[in-house]
Short mmCIF file of C-alpha atoms in Angstrom, two decimals:
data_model
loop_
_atom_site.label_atom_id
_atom_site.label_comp_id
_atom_site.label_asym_id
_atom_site.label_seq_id
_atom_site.Cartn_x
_atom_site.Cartn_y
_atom_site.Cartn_z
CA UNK A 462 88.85 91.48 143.13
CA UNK A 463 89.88 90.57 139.45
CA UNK A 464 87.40 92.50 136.43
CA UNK A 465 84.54 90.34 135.34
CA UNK A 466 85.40 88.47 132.42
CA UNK A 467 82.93 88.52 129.36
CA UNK A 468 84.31 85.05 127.36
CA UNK A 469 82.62 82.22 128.59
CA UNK A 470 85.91 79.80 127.97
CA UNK A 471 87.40 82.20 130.16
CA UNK A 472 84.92 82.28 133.00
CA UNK A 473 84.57 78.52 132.90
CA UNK A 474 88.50 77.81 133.72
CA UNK A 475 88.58 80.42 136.33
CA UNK A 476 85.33 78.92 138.08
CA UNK A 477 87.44 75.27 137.99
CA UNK A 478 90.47 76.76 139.39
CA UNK A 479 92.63 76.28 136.38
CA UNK A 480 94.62 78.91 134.55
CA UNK A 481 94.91 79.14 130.96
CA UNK A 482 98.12 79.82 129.56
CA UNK A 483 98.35 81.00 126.12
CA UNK A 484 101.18 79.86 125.25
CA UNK A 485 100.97 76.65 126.06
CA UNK A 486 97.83 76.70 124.02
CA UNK A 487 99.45 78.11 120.92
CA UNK A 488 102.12 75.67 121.18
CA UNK A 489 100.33 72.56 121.15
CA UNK A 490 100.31 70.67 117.18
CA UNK A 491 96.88 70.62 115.71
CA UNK A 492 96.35 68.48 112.42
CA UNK A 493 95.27 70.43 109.48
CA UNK A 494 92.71 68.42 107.42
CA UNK A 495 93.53 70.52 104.05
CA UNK A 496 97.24 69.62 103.55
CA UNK A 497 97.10 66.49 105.72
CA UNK A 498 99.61 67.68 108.00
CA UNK A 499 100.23 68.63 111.61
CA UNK A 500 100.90 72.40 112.67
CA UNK A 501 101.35 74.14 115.52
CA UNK A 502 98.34 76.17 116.37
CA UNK A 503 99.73 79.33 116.38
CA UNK A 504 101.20 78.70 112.61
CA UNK A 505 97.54 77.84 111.82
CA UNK A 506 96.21 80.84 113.40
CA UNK A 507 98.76 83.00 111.83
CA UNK A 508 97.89 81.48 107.73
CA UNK A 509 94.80 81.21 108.38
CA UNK A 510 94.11 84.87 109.16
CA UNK A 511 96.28 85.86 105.86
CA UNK A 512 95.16 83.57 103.70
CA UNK A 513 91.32 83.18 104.23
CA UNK A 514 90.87 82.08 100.78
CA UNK A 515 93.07 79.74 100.15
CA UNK A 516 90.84 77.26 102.07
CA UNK A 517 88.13 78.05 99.35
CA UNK A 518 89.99 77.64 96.53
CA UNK A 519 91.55 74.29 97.30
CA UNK A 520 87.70 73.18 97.91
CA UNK A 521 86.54 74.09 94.60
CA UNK A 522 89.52 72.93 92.25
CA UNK A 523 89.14 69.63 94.47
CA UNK A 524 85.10 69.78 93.48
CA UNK A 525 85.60 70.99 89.61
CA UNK A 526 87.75 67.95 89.66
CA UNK A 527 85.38 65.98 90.64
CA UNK A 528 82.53 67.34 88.70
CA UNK A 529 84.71 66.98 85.24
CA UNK A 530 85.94 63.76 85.87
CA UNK A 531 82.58 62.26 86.82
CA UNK A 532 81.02 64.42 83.54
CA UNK A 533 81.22 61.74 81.18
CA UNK A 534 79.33 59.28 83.46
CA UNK A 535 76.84 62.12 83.91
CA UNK A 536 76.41 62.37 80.23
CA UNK A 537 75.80 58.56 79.80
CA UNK A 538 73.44 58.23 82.36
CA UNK A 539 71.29 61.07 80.98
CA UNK A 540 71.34 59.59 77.44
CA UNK A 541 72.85 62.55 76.21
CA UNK A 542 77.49 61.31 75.70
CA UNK A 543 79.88 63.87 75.63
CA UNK A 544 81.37 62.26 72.51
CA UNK A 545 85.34 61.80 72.34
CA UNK A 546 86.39 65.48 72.11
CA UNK A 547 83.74 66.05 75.17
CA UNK A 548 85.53 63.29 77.16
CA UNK A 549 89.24 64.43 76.04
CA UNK A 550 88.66 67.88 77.57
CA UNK A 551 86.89 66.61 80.36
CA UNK A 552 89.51 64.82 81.63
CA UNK A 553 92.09 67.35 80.72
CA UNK A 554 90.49 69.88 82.57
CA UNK A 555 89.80 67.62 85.37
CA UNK A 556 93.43 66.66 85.58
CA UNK A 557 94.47 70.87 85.20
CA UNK A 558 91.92 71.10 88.45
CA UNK A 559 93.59 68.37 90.37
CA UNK A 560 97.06 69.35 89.37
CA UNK A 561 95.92 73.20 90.70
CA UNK A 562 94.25 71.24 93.53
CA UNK A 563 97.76 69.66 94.65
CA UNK A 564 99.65 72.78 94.35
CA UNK A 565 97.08 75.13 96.37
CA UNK A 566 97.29 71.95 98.83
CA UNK A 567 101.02 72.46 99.65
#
């Protein structure tokens, strides 16, 4: 009589009869929506665990990108324009956030 299992995943596949092989699991190419490319899982698994931020920071140099390019719309709509030295360093700080964006992204 095999030890009760506590993981539900588990438990499931054993009630249906089917085995569940680790390997074969780790093995199998999962896409990764952040770089756009396909891994296998166990690569995934592996970065993620040591680097759990990276995921974060690509998110908010993608979003400060965003936020500084859109800035000078923004600043229009609310009456209030950024001017031209607001709008130069807008955009050069929202290109510096995408180029930082791109490089956390590979």
């Amino acid at each position: 009589h095999p030890a009760p299992c506590h993981r539900p995943r588990v438990r499931a596949l054993r009630a249906r009869g089917d085995s569940f092989e680790r390997g074969a699991f780790l093995r199998k190419s999962e896409f990764d929506a952040l770089s756009l490319r396909s891994f296998r899982r166990e690569t995934l698994i592996t970065y993620t665990s040591t680097n759990q931020s990276e995921p974060l920071r690509i998110a908010l140099y993608f979003l400060a990108a965003c936020v500084l390019f859109l800035a000078p719309a923004f600043g229009d709509l609310m009456q209030e324009p950024l001017g031209v030295p607001g709008e130069v360093g807008s955009v050069a700080l929202g290109s510096a956030s995408l180029f930082l964006f791109n490089r956390e992204r590979e």
